[in-house]
Amino acid sequence: MKKSSSMLAMLRILGLATTIAMTGCASSAPSAPESTAAAIEADPWWETFGSPELTAMVEEANAQNLDVAAAGARVRQAEARVHDADAGSWSGISLGVDAGRTARIKSGASDATTTYAGALVTSYEVDLWGRLRGESASAVASLRATEFDRDAVRLSVSAGTAIAWIRAVGMQERVVIAERNVADAERLLVLVEARNRAGAATPLELAQQRGITASQRRALESTRRAVLESNVALATWLGRKEPMSPGLRSLESLRLPSFDNELPSNLLVRRPDIARAEAQLAAADADIAVARAAMLPSLSLSAAIGTGGRHWRDLIESPIYTLAAAIAAPIFDSGRLAATRDLSVARRDEVLAGYRSSIVSAFAETQSALQALRAHEKEIEQQDGVVKQAQRAVAIAESRYRAGAETLLVLLDSQRTLYTALDEAVELRIHRFLASVDLYKALGGGWGRSEG
């Protein structure tokens, strides 16, 4: 009866120790942060271009891109490290049951004996100086940094997909113009060849037109190759192996997002790379606290219930228990702990410099994108004037040609000039849209939903 009471008392002691240890862990462990992915997904800046095709491409890229998948795996690794750090104080409970048989070897007899043993053990480290809390805080901050890194990858993939899609659409539009240029050059070549045979055109004029035609054909092939390269780049962003068509053949239907001349500087805090640097800085600060706490004494508590005997019933009838406390302090370690502390401080200085560099880069990229937008808008305005004059010249040449006052040579030449102006206008529009994407990326996403 006394043995049974003793057994119950030991179980109560072990249960109390377990409760204290678990309570200590629960009170010291910081909560894991929420992912920033929801904020990124709530701001689909690519929709401001007004293209369902572009929206579908970007959404598919975010779902299928391999870099995004790898970033997601890194987040899961960081989450596992947080769980591991949260369990730093508490070693858990281990149960061991053992059975063995021993005997001496001698002739004619055996004195073999069978023994049984069992033990239930738990231990807990008291976080006197905040080392374990620091490890947990560092893991949580590192998790935040990893989540922001994933968001940065998503932003990069979204921008890269948009850029590849815009280029693919723009290059297809340029192919149509190049085909018209080649057709006009070939028609003009036929006319010059006929005039040469009639003696109305010189061999020099014929050679010049043949050179122009060959140049236009080469330009067409170059543009077609650029279309294929753009389609391959687009497929790569989407995680596909085969070249992919953008699903749209002209940039005319796209909206140009509006922007303010002076964007507020607080928009830059939305950049995931800056948020990542801030989280890395917090992790580095926590690592310094951990390194300093490691130089101080540590206190650990342990509790165990064990038993043994020659029969299974002995495991219940003769239990023993152990309660222990241990203090350990570093005395001499050849300077390893101090070196670890200095390493953490230097690492923090490195992260701080990187954080400041991220801010400087953010402002530089934003200003560069804004300047590019302004420059392209002025160039587009000027090029629109060039296109209008070229269209007017074609209209005059057609009217005079129909009236018999102008030759076909002049009409075809004016059409070629128009196609060249149109091609340059398309190229400028491509750059204008790309600059808009660059600005979205520089700001970490969209800044508003008013389109012009």
GROMACS .gro file of C-alpha atoms in nm:
model
  452
    1MET     CA    1   0.000   0.000   0.000
    2LYS     CA    2   0.285   0.231   0.088
    3LYS     CA    3   0.445   0.146  -0.244
    4SER     CA    4   0.127   0.238  -0.432
    5SER     CA    5   0.103   0.571  -0.247
    6SER     CA    6   0.466   0.638  -0.324
    7MET     CA    7   0.403   0.565  -0.690
    8LEU     CA    8   0.109   0.810  -0.701
    9ALA     CA    9   0.316   1.077  -0.530
   10MET     CA   10   0.591   1.041  -0.786
   11LEU     CA   11   0.342   1.067  -1.070
   12ARG     CA   12   0.207   1.389  -0.916
   13ILE     CA   13   0.558   1.531  -0.890
   14LEU     CA   14   0.635   1.443  -1.251
   15GLY     CA   15   0.305   1.591  -1.366
   16LEU     CA   16   0.373   1.913  -1.176
   17ALA     CA   17   0.720   1.941  -1.328
   18THR     CA   18   0.575   1.881  -1.672
   19THR     CA   19   0.311   2.150  -1.620
   20ILE     CA   20   0.568   2.405  -1.500
   21ALA     CA   21   0.794   2.332  -1.795
   22MET     CA   22   0.514   2.359  -2.048
   23THR     CA   23   0.386   2.681  -1.887
   24GLY     CA   24   0.732   2.833  -1.906
   25CYS     CA   25   0.756   2.747  -2.273
   26ALA     CA   26   0.414   2.887  -2.351
   27SER     CA   27   0.480   3.218  -2.180
   28SER     CA   28   0.819   3.285  -2.336
   29ALA     CA   29   0.759   3.187  -2.697
   30PRO     CA   30   0.665   3.476  -2.929
   31SER     CA   31   0.387   3.418  -3.173
   32ALA     CA   32   0.469   3.359  -3.537
   33PRO     CA   33   0.384   3.649  -3.772
   34GLU     CA   34   0.115   3.637  -4.034
   35SER     CA   35   0.227   3.604  -4.393
   36THR     CA   36   0.238   3.915  -4.608
   37ALA     CA   37   0.118   3.717  -4.910
   38ALA     CA   38  -0.241   3.829  -4.852
   39ALA     CA   39  -0.139   4.195  -4.879
   40ILE     CA   40   0.048   4.126  -5.203
   41GLU     CA   41  -0.243   3.934  -5.352
   42ALA     CA   42  -0.485   4.210  -5.249
   43ASP     CA   43  -0.295   4.454  -5.470
   44PRO     CA   44  -0.295   4.303  -5.822
   45TRP     CA   45  -0.131   4.606  -5.985
   46TRP     CA   46  -0.115   4.431  -6.323
   47GLU     CA   47  -0.492   4.470  -6.354
   48THR     CA   48  -0.445   4.845  -6.403
   49PHE     CA   49  -0.338   4.771  -6.762
   50GLY     CA   50  -0.691   4.649  -6.834
   51SER     CA   51  -0.593   4.325  -7.006
   52PRO     CA   52  -0.757   3.994  -6.905
   53GLU     CA   53  -0.480   3.815  -7.097
   54LEU     CA   54  -0.207   3.982  -6.891
   55THR     CA   55  -0.395   3.915  -6.566
   56ALA     CA   56  -0.427   3.547  -6.652
   57MET     CA   57  -0.057   3.522  -6.737
   58VAL     CA   58   0.060   3.684  -6.413
   59GLU     CA   59  -0.173   3.474  -6.200
   60GLU     CA   60  -0.052   3.157  -6.370
   61ALA     CA   61   0.310   3.263  -6.320
   62ASN     CA   62   0.254   3.317  -5.947
   63ALA     CA   63   0.098   2.970  -5.928
   64GLN     CA   64   0.342   2.779  -6.149
   65ASN     CA   65   0.676   2.960  -6.142
   66LEU     CA   66   0.953   2.744  -5.997
   67ASP     CA   67   1.124   3.033  -5.818
   68VAL     CA   68   0.799   3.104  -5.634
   69ALA     CA   69   0.772   2.736  -5.542
   70ALA     CA   70   1.129   2.738  -5.408
   71ALA     CA   71   1.059   3.052  -5.206
   72GLY     CA   72   0.751   2.886  -5.057
   73ALA     CA   73   0.963   2.587  -4.955
   74ARG     CA   74   1.208   2.820  -4.780
   75VAL     CA   75   0.918   2.969  -4.584
   76ARG     CA   76   0.815   2.622  -4.468
   77GLN     CA   77   1.172   2.557  -4.357
   78ALA     CA   78   1.171   2.879  -4.157
   79GLU     CA   79   0.839   2.784  -3.997
   80ALA     CA   80   0.991   2.453  -3.888
   81ARG     CA   81   1.287   2.639  -3.735
   82VAL     CA   82   1.043   2.857  -3.538
   83HIS     CA   83   0.874   2.548  -3.396
   84ASP     CA   84   1.214   2.403  -3.309
   85ALA     CA   85   1.323   2.724  -3.135
   86ASP     CA   86   0.996   2.745  -2.940
   87ALA     CA   87   1.075   2.404  -2.793
   88GLY     CA   88   1.420   2.515  -2.677
   89SER     CA   89   1.353   2.506  -2.302
   90TRP     CA   90   1.148   2.192  -2.301
   91SER     CA   91   1.320   1.866  -2.388
   92GLY     CA   92   0.994   1.671  -2.384
   93ILE     CA   93   0.919   1.347  -2.207
   94SER     CA   94   1.097   1.025  -2.293
   95LEU     CA   95   0.996   0.675  -2.191
   96GLY     CA   96   1.229   0.382  -2.193
   97VAL     CA   97   1.154   0.018  -2.114
   98ASP     CA   98   1.433  -0.236  -2.103
   99ALA     CA   99   1.455  -0.612  -2.061
  100GLY     CA  100   1.776  -0.816  -2.041
  101ARG     CA  101   1.905  -1.163  -1.961
  102THR     CA  102   2.252  -1.236  -1.822
  103ALA     CA  103   2.432  -1.556  -1.727
  104ARG     CA  104   2.779  -1.695  -1.667
  105ILE     CA  105   2.899  -1.962  -1.901
  106LYS     CA  106   3.003  -2.282  -1.716
  107SER     CA  107   2.969  -2.649  -1.779
  108GLY     CA  108   2.659  -2.824  -1.664
  109ALA     CA  109   2.481  -2.535  -1.506
  110SER     CA  110   2.336  -2.195  -1.576
  111ASP     CA  111   2.252  -1.914  -1.337
  112ALA     CA  112   2.080  -1.694  -1.593
  113THR     CA  113   1.879  -1.403  -1.459
  114THR     CA  114   1.629  -1.177  -1.632
  115THR     CA  115   1.598  -0.811  -1.539
  116TYR     CA  116   1.346  -0.546  -1.632
  117ALA     CA  117   1.378  -0.167  -1.611
  118GLY     CA  118   1.177   0.137  -1.708
  119ALA     CA  119   1.218   0.513  -1.684
  120LEU     CA  120   1.014   0.824  -1.759
  121VAL     CA  121   1.235   1.133  -1.791
  122THR     CA  122   1.178   1.503  -1.855
  123SER     CA  123   1.394   1.813  -1.830
  124TYR     CA  124   1.356   2.189  -1.861
  125GLU     CA  125   1.610   2.468  -1.900
  126VAL     CA  126   1.528   2.785  -1.709
  127ASP     CA  127   1.579   3.082  -1.939
  128LEU     CA  128   1.756   3.304  -1.686
  129TRP     CA  129   1.920   3.547  -1.929
  130GLY     CA  130   1.684   3.535  -2.227
  131ARG     CA  131   1.899   3.311  -2.446
  132LEU     CA  132   1.612   3.082  -2.541
  133ARG     CA  133   1.375   3.376  -2.588
  134GLY     CA  134   1.638   3.533  -2.812
  135GLU     CA  135   1.667   3.216  -3.019
  136SER     CA  136   1.291   3.208  -3.060
  137ALA     CA  137   1.278   3.579  -3.148
  138SER     CA  138   1.557   3.530  -3.401
  139ALA     CA  139   1.373   3.238  -3.560
  140VAL     CA  140   1.049   3.438  -3.581
  141ALA     CA  141   1.227   3.738  -3.735
  142SER     CA  142   1.403   3.507  -3.979
  143LEU     CA  143   1.065   3.361  -4.071
  144ARG     CA  144   0.935   3.711  -4.142
  145ALA     CA  145   1.242   3.781  -4.354
  146THR     CA  146   1.182   3.459  -4.548
  147GLU     CA  147   0.818   3.550  -4.604
  148PHE     CA  148   0.917   3.894  -4.730
  149ASP     CA  149   1.175   3.727  -4.952
  150ARG     CA  150   0.898   3.512  -5.099
  151ASP     CA  151   0.693   3.827  -5.156
  152ALA     CA  152   0.993   3.985  -5.329
  153VAL     CA  153   1.018   3.680  -5.554
  154ARG     CA  154   0.647   3.705  -5.633
  155LEU     CA  155   0.682   4.074  -5.715
  156SER     CA  156   0.982   4.000  -5.937
  157VAL     CA  157   0.799   3.715  -6.112
  158SER     CA  158   0.487   3.929  -6.162
  159ALA     CA  159   0.693   4.214  -6.306
  160GLY     CA  160   0.904   3.979  -6.517
  161THR     CA  161   0.594   3.812  -6.658
  162ALA     CA  162   0.434   4.149  -6.736
  163ILE     CA  163   0.752   4.269  -6.907
  164ALA     CA  164   0.782   3.950  -7.116
  165TRP     CA  165   0.413   3.968  -7.208
  166ILE     CA  166   0.429   4.336  -7.311
  167ARG     CA  167   0.737   4.271  -7.522
  168ALA     CA  168   0.575   3.968  -7.685
  169VAL     CA  169   0.261   4.164  -7.775
  170GLY     CA  170   0.461   4.464  -7.895
  171MET     CA  171   0.690   4.251  -8.110
  172GLN     CA  172   0.391   4.086  -8.277
  173GLU     CA  173   0.258   4.432  -8.361
  174ARG     CA  174   0.598   4.523  -8.503
  175VAL     CA  175   0.597   4.207  -8.716
  176VAL     CA  176   0.276   4.324  -8.886
  177ILE     CA  177   0.437   4.660  -8.965
  178ALA     CA  178   0.757   4.491  -9.087
  179GLU     CA  179   0.553   4.267  -9.318
  180ARG     CA  180   0.388   4.576  -9.470
  181ASN     CA  181   0.728   4.735  -9.515
  182VAL     CA  182   0.857   4.428  -9.698
  183ALA     CA  183   0.547   4.415  -9.919
  184ASP     CA  184   0.590   4.781 -10.017
  185ALA     CA  185   0.963   4.734 -10.075
  186GLU     CA  186   0.896   4.437 -10.303
  187ARG     CA  187   0.627   4.627 -10.496
  188LEU     CA  188   0.866   4.917 -10.537
  189LEU     CA  189   1.143   4.680 -10.650
  190VAL     CA  190   0.916   4.537 -10.921
  191LEU     CA  191   0.842   4.891 -11.040
  192VAL     CA  192   1.209   4.992 -11.045
  193GLU     CA  193   1.306   4.673 -11.232
  194ALA     CA  194   1.041   4.750 -11.496
  195ARG     CA  195   1.161   5.109 -11.524
  196ASN     CA  196   1.519   4.985 -11.553
  197ARG     CA  197   1.429   4.753 -11.837
  198ALA     CA  198   1.254   5.045 -12.009
  199GLY     CA  199   1.558   5.263 -11.956
  200ALA     CA  200   1.376   5.499 -11.718
  201ALA     CA  201   1.573   5.392 -11.407
  202THR     CA  202   1.948   5.370 -11.372
  203PRO     CA  203   2.137   5.059 -11.251
  204LEU     CA  204   2.224   5.259 -10.938
  205GLU     CA  205   1.857   5.313 -10.855
  206LEU     CA  206   1.791   4.942 -10.912
  207ALA     CA  207   2.080   4.840 -10.686
  208GLN     CA  208   1.965   5.081 -10.417
  209GLN     CA  209   1.612   4.944 -10.419
  210ARG     CA  210   1.736   4.584 -10.409
  211GLY     CA  211   1.946   4.677 -10.106
  212ILE     CA  212   1.647   4.842  -9.937
  213THR     CA  213   1.431   4.535 -10.004
  214ALA     CA  214   1.695   4.299  -9.865
  215SER     CA  215   1.730   4.519  -9.559
  216GLN     CA  216   1.354   4.516  -9.499
  217ARG     CA  217   1.344   4.136  -9.532
  218ARG     CA  218   1.628   4.103  -9.282
  219ALA     CA  219   1.448   4.337  -9.043
  220LEU     CA  220   1.134   4.123  -9.074
  221GLU     CA  221   1.322   3.803  -8.990
  222SER     CA  222   1.492   3.975  -8.699
  223THR     CA  223   1.155   4.089  -8.566
  224ARG     CA  224   1.008   3.741  -8.604
  225ARG     CA  225   1.303   3.597  -8.413
  226ALA     CA  226   1.245   3.855  -8.140
  227VAL     CA  227   0.881   3.741  -8.119
  228LEU     CA  228   0.992   3.382  -8.068
  229GLU     CA  229   1.242   3.487  -7.802
  230SER     CA  230   0.972   3.688  -7.624
  231ASN     CA  231   0.736   3.390  -7.632
  232VAL     CA  232   1.010   3.166  -7.489
  233ALA     CA  233   1.080   3.418  -7.213
  234LEU     CA  234   0.709   3.436  -7.132
  235ALA     CA  235   0.684   3.057  -7.113
  236THR     CA  236   0.985   3.048  -6.880
  237TRP     CA  237   0.816   3.281  -6.632
  238LEU     CA  238   0.509   3.056  -6.641
  239GLY     CA  239   0.716   2.742  -6.584
  240ARG     CA  240   0.636   2.602  -6.929
  241LYS     CA  241   0.873   2.431  -7.170
  242GLU     CA  242   0.721   2.538  -7.503
  243PRO     CA  243   0.706   2.898  -7.636
  244MET     CA  244   0.381   3.066  -7.543
  245SER     CA  245   0.177   3.322  -7.734
  246PRO     CA  246   0.066   3.626  -7.531
  247GLY     CA  247  -0.291   3.597  -7.662
  248LEU     CA  248  -0.300   3.959  -7.784
  249ARG     CA  249  -0.155   4.107  -8.103
  250SER     CA  250  -0.159   4.479  -8.029
  251LEU     CA  251  -0.087   4.718  -7.742
  252GLU     CA  252  -0.366   4.950  -7.853
  253SER     CA  253  -0.620   4.807  -7.609
  254LEU     CA  254  -0.395   4.844  -7.303
  255ARG     CA  255  -0.453   5.126  -7.056
  256LEU     CA  256  -0.166   5.347  -6.948
  257PRO     CA  257  -0.165   5.368  -6.567
  258SER     CA  258  -0.158   5.723  -6.435
  259PHE     CA  259   0.094   5.837  -6.177
  260ASP     CA  260   0.170   6.144  -5.971
  261ASN     CA  261   0.477   6.354  -6.041
  262GLU     CA  262   0.570   6.337  -5.673
  263LEU     CA  263   0.493   6.002  -5.516
  264PRO     CA  264   0.497   5.995  -5.133
  265SER     CA  265   0.813   5.843  -4.989
  266ASN     CA  266   0.620   5.621  -4.749
  267LEU     CA  267   0.518   5.406  -5.044
  268LEU     CA  268   0.872   5.269  -5.042
  269VAL     CA  269   0.811   5.089  -4.713
  270ARG     CA  270   0.583   4.857  -4.911
  271ARG     CA  271   0.882   4.709  -5.089
  272PRO     CA  272   0.932   4.350  -4.970
  273ASP     CA  273   1.311   4.375  -4.995
  274ILE     CA  274   1.312   4.665  -4.746
  275ALA     CA  275   1.074   4.476  -4.516
  276ARG     CA  276   1.301   4.172  -4.548
  277ALA     CA  277   1.603   4.380  -4.448
  278GLU     CA  278   1.414   4.511  -4.143
  279ALA     CA  279   1.327   4.156  -4.037
  280GLN     CA  280   1.686   4.045  -4.088
  281LEU     CA  281   1.798   4.334  -3.869
  282ALA     CA  282   1.561   4.219  -3.594
  283ALA     CA  283   1.698   3.866  -3.623
  284ALA     CA  284   2.054   3.996  -3.601
  285ASP     CA  285   1.970   4.191  -3.283
  286ALA     CA  286   1.821   3.877  -3.131
  287ASP     CA  287   2.132   3.678  -3.225
  288ILE     CA  288   2.347   3.928  -3.034
  289ALA     CA  289   2.131   3.877  -2.725
  290VAL     CA  290   2.166   3.501  -2.763
  291ALA     CA  291   2.544   3.523  -2.796
  292ARG     CA  292   2.572   3.739  -2.485
  293ALA     CA  293   2.342   3.513  -2.282
  294ALA     CA  294   2.550   3.211  -2.380
  295MET     CA  295   2.841   3.361  -2.184
  296LEU     CA  296   2.638   3.345  -1.859
  297PRO     CA  297   2.551   3.047  -1.634
  298SER     CA  298   2.261   2.819  -1.727
  299LEU     CA  299   2.015   2.640  -1.500
  300SER     CA  300   1.838   2.318  -1.593
  301LEU     CA  301   1.581   2.111  -1.404
  302SER     CA  302   1.509   1.743  -1.454
  303ALA     CA  303   1.267   1.487  -1.318
  304ALA     CA  304   1.256   1.112  -1.366
  305ILE     CA  305   1.066   0.808  -1.248
  306GLY     CA  306   1.243   0.477  -1.286
  307THR     CA  307   1.210   0.122  -1.167
  308GLY     CA  308   1.359  -0.219  -1.216
  309GLY     CA  309   1.363  -0.579  -1.096
  310ARG     CA  310   1.361  -0.942  -1.196
  311HIS     CA  311   0.989  -0.955  -1.262
  312TRP     CA  312   0.745  -0.733  -1.451
  313ARG     CA  313   0.550  -0.671  -1.131
  314ASP     CA  314   0.866  -0.519  -0.980
  315LEU     CA  315   0.827  -0.226  -1.223
  316ILE     CA  316   0.515  -0.121  -1.031
  317GLU     CA  317   0.605  -0.230  -0.682
  318SER     CA  318   0.949  -0.067  -0.650
  319PRO     CA  319   0.962   0.269  -0.831
  320ILE     CA  320   1.225   0.531  -0.768
  321TYR     CA  321   1.228   0.896  -0.862
  322THR     CA  322   1.488   1.163  -0.922
  323LEU     CA  323   1.458   1.541  -0.906
  324ALA     CA  324   1.766   1.738  -1.003
  325ALA     CA  325   1.883   2.090  -1.070
  326ALA     CA  326   2.209   2.173  -1.245
  327ILE     CA  327   2.396   2.498  -1.296
  328ALA     CA  328   2.665   2.521  -1.561
  329ALA     CA  329   2.885   2.820  -1.630
  330PRO     CA  330   3.155   2.863  -1.894
  331ILE     CA  331   3.498   2.916  -1.739
  332PHE     CA  332   3.747   2.877  -2.020
  333ASP     CA  333   3.659   2.825  -2.386
  334SER     CA  334   3.957   2.978  -2.566
  335GLY     CA  335   3.749   3.284  -2.650
  336ARG     CA  336   3.488   3.097  -2.856
  337LEU     CA  337   3.186   3.258  -2.690
  338ALA     CA  338   3.334   3.606  -2.720
  339ALA     CA  339   3.414   3.537  -3.085
  340THR     CA  340   3.055   3.426  -3.141
  341ARG     CA  341   2.930   3.748  -2.982
  342ASP     CA  342   3.165   3.959  -3.197
  343LEU     CA  343   3.052   3.765  -3.503
  344SER     CA  344   2.688   3.843  -3.422
  345VAL     CA  345   2.766   4.213  -3.377
  346ALA     CA  346   2.954   4.226  -3.708
  347ARG     CA  347   2.671   4.040  -3.877
  348ARG     CA  348   2.426   4.297  -3.740
  349ASP     CA  349   2.642   4.580  -3.878
  350GLU     CA  350   2.643   4.406  -4.217
  351VAL     CA  351   2.264   4.369  -4.215
  352LEU     CA  352   2.222   4.734  -4.113
  353ALA     CA  353   2.440   4.846  -4.404
  354GLY     CA  354   2.236   4.626  -4.637
  355TYR     CA  355   1.914   4.776  -4.501
  356ARG     CA  356   2.037   5.128  -4.570
  357SER     CA  357   2.153   5.021  -4.915
  358SER     CA  358   1.806   4.881  -4.989
  359ILE     CA  359   1.649   5.216  -4.905
  360VAL     CA  360   1.896   5.407  -5.125
  361SER     CA  361   1.837   5.162  -5.411
  362ALA     CA  362   1.460   5.194  -5.369
  363PHE     CA  363   1.471   5.572  -5.409
  364ALA     CA  364   1.713   5.546  -5.702
  365GLU     CA  365   1.499   5.288  -5.883
  366THR     CA  366   1.184   5.491  -5.824
  367GLN     CA  367   1.337   5.814  -5.953
  368SER     CA  368   1.482   5.633  -6.254
  369ALA     CA  369   1.144   5.479  -6.339
  370LEU     CA  370   0.967   5.814  -6.300
  371GLN     CA  371   1.217   5.990  -6.524
  372ALA     CA  372   1.184   5.715  -6.784
  373LEU     CA  373   0.805   5.751  -6.779
  374ARG     CA  374   0.823   6.127  -6.830
  375ALA     CA  375   1.079   6.092  -7.109
  376HIS     CA  376   0.878   5.824  -7.292
  377GLU     CA  377   0.559   6.028  -7.268
  378LYS     CA  378   0.730   6.325  -7.431
  379GLU     CA  379   0.880   6.101  -7.700
  380ILE     CA  380   0.542   5.940  -7.767
  381GLU     CA  381   0.381   6.282  -7.799
  382GLN     CA  382   0.648   6.389  -8.047
  383GLN     CA  383   0.629   6.060  -8.237
  384ASP     CA  384   0.252   6.095  -8.266
  385GLY     CA  385   0.320   6.418  -8.455
  386VAL     CA  386   0.561   6.234  -8.684
  387VAL     CA  387   0.301   5.964  -8.754
  388LYS     CA  388   0.032   6.223  -8.829
  389GLN     CA  389   0.256   6.400  -9.079
  390ALA     CA  390   0.351   6.068  -9.240
  391GLN     CA  391  -0.017   5.976  -9.269
  392ARG     CA  392  -0.089   6.315  -9.425
  393ALA     CA  393   0.195   6.262  -9.673
  394VAL     CA  394   0.052   5.921  -9.772
  395ALA     CA  395  -0.295   6.070  -9.819
  396ILE     CA  396  -0.154   6.345 -10.044
  397ALA     CA  397   0.056   6.095 -10.242
  398GLU     CA  398  -0.246   5.865 -10.292
  399SER     CA  399  -0.462   6.155 -10.409
  400ARG     CA  400  -0.199   6.277 -10.652
  401TYR     CA  401  -0.129   5.923 -10.775
  402ARG     CA  402  -0.497   5.863 -10.851
  403ALA     CA  403  -0.510   6.195 -11.033
  404GLY     CA  404  -0.207   6.095 -11.238
  405ALA     CA  405   0.003   6.375 -11.094
  406GLU     CA  406   0.241   6.150 -10.897
  407THR     CA  407   0.422   5.824 -10.962
  408LEU     CA  408   0.374   5.497 -10.774
  409LEU     CA  409   0.735   5.530 -10.665
  410VAL     CA  410   0.654   5.839 -10.457
  411LEU     CA  411   0.342   5.675 -10.308
  412LEU     CA  412   0.526   5.359 -10.202
  413ASP     CA  413   0.811   5.561 -10.056
  414SER     CA  414   0.566   5.768  -9.848
  415GLN     CA  415   0.400   5.447  -9.725
  416ARG     CA  416   0.738   5.306  -9.621
  417THR     CA  417   0.807   5.626  -9.428
  418LEU     CA  418   0.471   5.588  -9.253
  419TYR     CA  419   0.541   5.226  -9.156
  420THR     CA  420   0.877   5.326  -9.015
  421ALA     CA  421   0.710   5.596  -8.806
  422LEU     CA  422   0.446   5.349  -8.687
  423ASP     CA  423   0.714   5.097  -8.591
  424GLU     CA  424   0.899   5.358  -8.387
  425ALA     CA  425   0.570   5.455  -8.220
  426VAL     CA  426   0.507   5.094  -8.121
  427GLU     CA  427   0.858   5.065  -7.982
  428LEU     CA  428   0.807   5.379  -7.773
  429ARG     CA  429   0.476   5.246  -7.639
  430ILE     CA  430   0.650   4.923  -7.542
  431HIS     CA  431   0.909   5.121  -7.347
  432ARG     CA  432   0.635   5.331  -7.186
  433PHE     CA  433   0.452   5.022  -7.060
  434LEU     CA  434   0.778   4.864  -6.945
  435ALA     CA  435   0.863   5.180  -6.752
  436SER     CA  436   0.523   5.157  -6.581
  437VAL     CA  437   0.603   4.801  -6.474
  438ASP     CA  438   0.945   4.914  -6.350
  439LEU     CA  439   0.777   5.181  -6.138
  440TYR     CA  440   0.530   4.932  -5.994
  441LYS     CA  441   0.822   4.707  -5.906
  442ALA     CA  442   1.024   4.993  -5.757
  443LEU     CA  443   0.732   5.082  -5.530
  444GLY     CA  444   0.662   4.724  -5.429
  445GLY     CA  445   0.323   4.723  -5.606
  446GLY     CA  446   0.054   4.963  -5.717
  447TRP     CA  447   0.003   5.312  -5.581
  448GLY     CA  448  -0.357   5.362  -5.686
  449ARG     CA  449  -0.631   5.259  -5.921
  450SER     CA  450  -0.698   5.574  -6.129
  451GLU     CA  451  -0.607   5.517  -6.489
  452GLY     CA  452  -0.566   5.774  -6.757
   0.00000   0.00000   0.00000
